[in-house]
Amino acid sequence: MKIIRKPEELQKTIEELKKKGKTVGLVPTMGALHAGHISLMKKSVSQNDITVVSVYVNPIQFGPNEDYEKYPRPVEHDIKVCKDNKVDFLFLPTNKTLYNDNFSTYIYNNKLAKIMCGVTRPIHFQGVCTVVSKLFNIAMPAKAYFGLKDYQQYVIVKQMAKDLNFNIKVIGCPIVREKSGIAMSSRNTYLSEKAKQDACGIYKSLCLAKKQFSAGKKLNDIKKNIEKNILAIPTSKIDYVELRNSENLDLATDKDKSIVIAVAVKVANVRLIDNIVCKK
Ligand code: PAF
């Protein structure tokens, strides 16, 4: 595995490999790699000749009072995980190499970035779309892999690739969960053992909602039940519980055959997101 820090160097290397007919898969991450990321790497390795993993805590997707400074950065661990999983190139850019002094071009989705997480994190998806489009231009992959835990991010990136004619297949990969059911996330390290146990209630409430959806229960009632169950979790505060069409994130109606139930909840002051796709 080769570690590359400069965007131009990765771009040049990939250009050469593509001339030789190699296919490239990209796994964009912010590091603190866990089993969820590993599942993305494995998929990329199995579907492409070359796999590039980027590890970069992107400052422009964090709001002023968010966790940019304290976000975990276990670089040696991340290097080992990538090596162990047969990654070909690990891209480790810095703020300086990725954002020049006059940087002033941003990518923004004018519809999907305003709902759900976008309500309390108004600049988040602009930061995500901007850095992901830079990574797309630098690594020039045929396929890019995103975890479905960040469901809204996946839909927005897919839409961006379509809207801006990136010739890249955006692939959503299933959520990987701990035994307890809690969705794997680099931010789980912020949770105490007690808070982790409490947070399991989020997934339980989603699983129950999925059963209720299949049984034909009205969406309003399902939503009320989830809210009630989540509020029963000690220290929990609901940011949102949303039932949306799983394709376009329009508000779900009782006629929808496939919806995503997405939640953002603070447990012990740690903001967690999770979701479940439900089909009739
Ligand atoms: O999902 C993430 O880890 C980040 O939002 C991403 C896609 C790597 C962009 O910084």
Coordinates of C-alpha atoms and ligand atoms in Angstrom, one line a residue:
M1 CA 0.0 0.0 0.0
K2 CA 1.2 3.5 -0.9
I3 CA 0.5 6.5 1.2
I4 CA -0.1 9.7 -0.9
R5 CA -0.5 13.1 0.7
K6 CA -0.5 15.4 -2.3
P7 CA -3.7 15.7 -4.5
E8 CA -1.6 16.1 -7.7
E9 CA 0.4 13.0 -7.0
L10 CA -2.7 10.9 -6.5
Q11 CA -4.2 12.3 -9.7
K12 CA -1.1 11.6 -11.7
T13 CA -0.8 8.1 -10.4
I14 CA -4.4 7.3 -11.1
E15 CA -4.2 8.7 -14.6
E16 CA -1.3 6.4 -15.3
L17 CA -3.2 3.4 -13.9
K18 CA -6.3 4.2 -15.9
K19 CA -4.3 4.4 -19.1
K20 CA -3.3 0.8 -18.4
G21 CA -7.0 -0.1 -18.2
K22 CA -7.3 -0.4 -14.4
T23 CA -10.6 0.3 -12.7
V24 CA -10.6 2.5 -9.6
G25 CA -12.8 2.4 -6.5
L26 CA -12.9 5.2 -3.9
V27 CA -13.8 4.9 -0.3
P28 CA -14.0 8.5 1.2
T29 CA -13.7 8.5 5.0
M30 CA -12.8 10.8 7.9
G31 CA -10.7 8.0 9.5
A32 CA -11.1 6.3 12.9
L33 CA -11.8 3.4 10.7
H34 CA -14.1 0.7 12.1
A35 CA -16.0 -2.4 10.8
G36 CA -18.4 -0.2 8.8
H37 CA -15.5 1.3 6.8
I38 CA -13.9 -2.1 6.4
S39 CA -17.1 -3.3 4.7
L40 CA -16.8 -0.5 2.2
M41 CA -13.1 -1.3 1.5
K42 CA -13.8 -5.0 1.1
K43 CA -16.6 -4.2 -1.4
S44 CA -14.3 -1.8 -3.4
V45 CA -11.4 -4.3 -3.4
S46 CA -13.7 -7.0 -4.7
Q47 CA -15.2 -4.8 -7.5
N48 CA -12.2 -2.8 -8.7
D49 CA -8.5 -3.3 -9.7
I50 CA -7.4 -0.5 -7.5
T51 CA -8.9 0.8 -4.3
V52 CA -8.2 4.3 -2.9
V53 CA -9.2 5.2 0.6
S54 CA -9.1 8.8 1.7
V55 CA -8.8 9.7 5.4
Y56 CA -9.4 13.4 5.9
V57 CA -11.4 15.2 8.7
N58 CA -12.9 17.8 6.4
P59 CA -13.1 21.1 8.4
I60 CA -15.7 22.7 6.1
Q61 CA -18.4 20.2 6.9
F62 CA -18.3 21.0 10.7
G63 CA -20.3 23.9 12.1
P64 CA -18.8 26.4 14.6
N65 CA -19.9 24.5 17.7
E66 CA -19.3 21.0 16.4
D67 CA -16.7 18.4 17.1
Y68 CA -14.0 19.2 14.5
E69 CA -11.3 19.6 17.0
K70 CA -12.1 16.5 19.1
Y71 CA -13.0 14.2 16.2
P72 CA -10.7 11.1 16.6
R73 CA -7.6 10.9 14.4
P74 CA -5.9 7.6 15.1
V75 CA -3.6 7.7 12.0
E76 CA -1.4 4.7 12.8
H77 CA -4.5 2.6 13.4
D78 CA -6.1 3.8 10.1
I79 CA -2.9 3.0 8.1
K80 CA -2.9 -0.6 9.6
V81 CA -6.6 -1.1 8.8
C82 CA -6.0 0.0 5.2
K83 CA -3.0 -2.2 4.8
D84 CA -4.7 -5.2 6.4
N85 CA -7.6 -4.8 4.0
K86 CA -5.6 -4.7 0.7
V87 CA -6.1 -1.0 0.0
D88 CA -3.7 0.1 -2.8
F89 CA -3.5 3.8 -2.0
L90 CA -4.2 5.7 1.2
F91 CA -4.8 9.4 0.5
L92 CA -4.0 11.5 3.5
P93 CA -4.3 15.2 2.4
T94 CA -3.9 18.1 4.7
N95 CA -6.1 21.3 4.9
K96 CA -3.3 23.1 3.2
T97 CA -2.9 20.7 0.3
L98 CA -6.7 20.4 -0.2
Y99 CA -7.8 24.0 0.3
N100 CA -5.7 26.7 -1.3
D101 CA -5.6 30.2 0.3
N102 CA -8.1 31.6 -2.1
F103 CA -10.5 28.6 -1.9
S104 CA -14.0 29.9 -2.6
T105 CA -15.9 27.4 -4.7
Y106 CA -18.6 25.3 -3.0
I107 CA -21.1 22.7 -4.1
Y108 CA -24.5 23.0 -2.5
N109 CA -27.7 20.9 -3.0
N110 CA -30.5 23.5 -2.9
K111 CA -33.2 21.0 -1.8
L112 CA -31.9 18.0 0.0
A113 CA -29.4 19.8 2.1
K114 CA -32.1 21.9 3.8
I115 CA -34.0 19.0 5.4
M116 CA -33.3 16.5 8.2
C117 CA -29.7 16.9 9.4
G118 CA -29.5 20.1 7.3
V119 CA -31.9 21.9 9.6
T120 CA -29.5 21.9 12.6
R121 CA -26.3 21.5 10.5
P122 CA -26.9 24.1 7.7
I123 CA -23.4 24.0 6.2
H124 CA -22.8 20.3 6.7
F125 CA -23.8 19.0 3.3
Q126 CA -22.2 21.9 1.4
G127 CA -18.9 20.8 3.0
V128 CA -19.5 17.2 2.2
C129 CA -20.5 17.8 -1.4
T130 CA -17.5 20.1 -1.9
V131 CA -14.9 17.7 -0.5
V132 CA -16.5 14.7 -2.2
S133 CA -16.5 16.4 -5.6
K134 CA -12.8 17.3 -5.0
L135 CA -12.1 13.6 -4.1
F136 CA -14.0 12.5 -7.2
N137 CA -11.8 14.8 -9.3
I138 CA -8.6 13.7 -7.6
A139 CA -9.1 9.9 -7.5
M140 CA -11.3 9.7 -10.7
P141 CA -13.0 6.5 -9.6
A142 CA -15.5 4.5 -11.6
K143 CA -17.2 3.6 -8.3
A144 CA -17.4 5.3 -4.9
Y145 CA -18.6 3.7 -1.7
F146 CA -20.7 5.3 1.1
G147 CA -22.2 3.8 4.2
L148 CA -26.0 3.9 4.5
K149 CA -25.8 5.0 8.1
D150 CA -25.5 8.5 6.6
Y151 CA -28.5 7.9 4.4
Q152 CA -29.1 11.6 3.6
Q153 CA -25.5 12.0 2.7
Y154 CA -25.7 9.0 0.3
V155 CA -28.8 10.4 -1.4
I156 CA -27.3 13.8 -1.7
V157 CA -24.0 12.5 -3.1
K158 CA -25.9 10.3 -5.6
Q159 CA -27.9 13.3 -6.7
M160 CA -24.7 15.4 -7.0
A161 CA -23.1 12.8 -9.2
K162 CA -26.1 12.8 -11.4
D163 CA -26.6 16.6 -11.5
L164 CA -23.0 17.4 -12.2
N165 CA -22.3 14.6 -14.6
F166 CA -19.7 12.8 -12.6
N167 CA -19.3 9.5 -14.5
I168 CA -19.2 7.7 -11.1
K169 CA -21.4 5.0 -9.7
V170 CA -22.3 5.9 -6.1
I171 CA -22.7 2.7 -4.1
G172 CA -24.5 2.6 -0.8
C173 CA -23.4 -0.1 1.6
P174 CA -25.5 -1.6 4.4
I175 CA -25.1 -0.3 8.0
V176 CA -22.8 -2.3 10.1
R177 CA -23.9 -2.7 13.7
E178 CA -22.4 -3.6 16.9
K179 CA -23.8 -6.8 18.6
S180 CA -26.0 -4.6 20.7
G181 CA -27.6 -3.1 17.5
I182 CA -26.0 0.3 17.8
A183 CA -24.8 1.5 14.3
M184 CA -21.0 1.6 14.0
S185 CA -19.7 5.2 14.0
S186 CA -16.4 6.9 14.8
R187 CA -18.4 9.1 17.1
N188 CA -19.4 6.1 19.3
T189 CA -16.1 6.6 21.1
Y190 CA -17.7 9.7 22.7
L191 CA -20.2 7.4 24.5
S192 CA -19.7 6.0 28.0
E193 CA -20.6 2.3 28.4
K194 CA -23.8 3.3 30.1
A195 CA -24.7 5.7 27.3
K196 CA -23.9 3.0 24.7
Q197 CA -26.3 0.6 26.4
D198 CA -29.0 3.3 26.5
A199 CA -28.4 4.1 22.8
C200 CA -29.3 0.6 21.7
G201 CA -32.9 1.7 22.3
I202 CA -32.7 3.7 19.1
Y203 CA -32.3 0.7 16.9
K204 CA -34.9 -1.2 18.8
S205 CA -37.4 1.5 18.2
L206 CA -36.5 1.5 14.5
C207 CA -37.0 -2.3 14.2
L208 CA -40.4 -2.1 15.8
A209 CA -41.4 0.7 13.4
K210 CA -40.3 -1.4 10.5
K211 CA -42.6 -4.2 11.7
Q212 CA -45.5 -1.7 12.1
F213 CA -44.9 -0.3 8.6
S214 CA -45.1 -3.8 7.0
A215 CA -48.2 -4.5 9.0
G216 CA -49.8 -1.4 7.4
K217 CA -49.9 1.0 10.4
K218 CA -50.4 4.7 9.6
L219 CA -47.2 6.7 9.3
N220 CA -48.3 9.3 11.9
D221 CA -48.9 6.5 14.5
I222 CA -45.5 4.9 13.7
K223 CA -43.8 8.3 14.1
K224 CA -45.5 8.9 17.5
N225 CA -44.5 5.4 18.7
I226 CA -40.8 6.0 17.7
E227 CA -40.8 9.3 19.5
K228 CA -42.3 7.8 22.6
N229 CA -39.8 4.9 22.6
I230 CA -36.8 7.1 22.0
L231 CA -37.9 9.6 24.7
A232 CA -38.0 6.7 27.2
I233 CA -34.2 6.3 26.7
P234 CA -32.4 8.0 29.7
T235 CA -30.8 11.4 28.8
S236 CA -32.2 11.3 25.2
K237 CA -33.1 14.4 23.2
I238 CA -34.7 14.1 19.8
D239 CA -33.3 16.2 17.0
Y240 CA -35.6 14.7 14.5
V241 CA -37.6 11.6 13.6
E242 CA -38.4 11.6 9.9
L243 CA -40.3 9.3 7.6
R244 CA -39.3 9.9 4.0
N245 CA -39.5 8.3 0.6
S246 CA -36.3 6.2 0.4
E247 CA -35.4 7.3 -3.1
N248 CA -35.9 11.1 -3.1
L249 CA -36.3 11.9 0.6
D250 CA -39.7 13.6 0.0
L251 CA -41.9 13.4 3.0
A252 CA -43.4 9.8 3.1
T253 CA -47.1 9.3 2.6
D254 CA -49.2 6.2 3.5
K255 CA -49.1 5.3 -0.2
D256 CA -45.3 4.9 -0.3
K257 CA -44.0 1.3 -0.7
S258 CA -40.5 2.0 0.4
I259 CA -39.6 4.6 3.0
V260 CA -36.6 5.4 5.2
I261 CA -37.2 6.2 8.8
A262 CA -34.3 8.4 9.9
V263 CA -33.5 9.7 13.3
A264 CA -31.0 12.0 15.0
V265 CA -30.9 11.7 18.7
K266 CA -28.7 13.0 21.4
V267 CA -27.8 10.5 24.1
A268 CA -25.8 11.8 27.0
N269 CA -25.2 14.9 24.7
V270 CA -23.7 12.8 21.9
R271 CA -25.5 13.3 18.6
L272 CA -26.2 9.9 16.9
I273 CA -28.0 9.3 13.7
D274 CA -29.5 6.0 12.5
N275 CA -32.1 4.8 10.0
I276 CA -34.0 1.8 8.7
V277 CA -35.4 1.3 5.2
C278 CA -38.9 -0.2 5.3
K279 CA -40.7 -1.8 2.4
K280 CA -44.2 -3.0 1.9
Ligands
PAF1 O1 -19.1 10.2 5.7 C1 -18.0 10.7 5.9 O2 -17.1 10.2 6.6 C2 -17.7 12.1 5.4 O3 -18.9 12.9 5.4 C3 -17.1 12.1 4.0 C4 -18.0 11.4 2.9 C5 -15.8 11.3 4.0 C6 -16.8 13.5 3.5 O4 -15.9 14.1 4.3

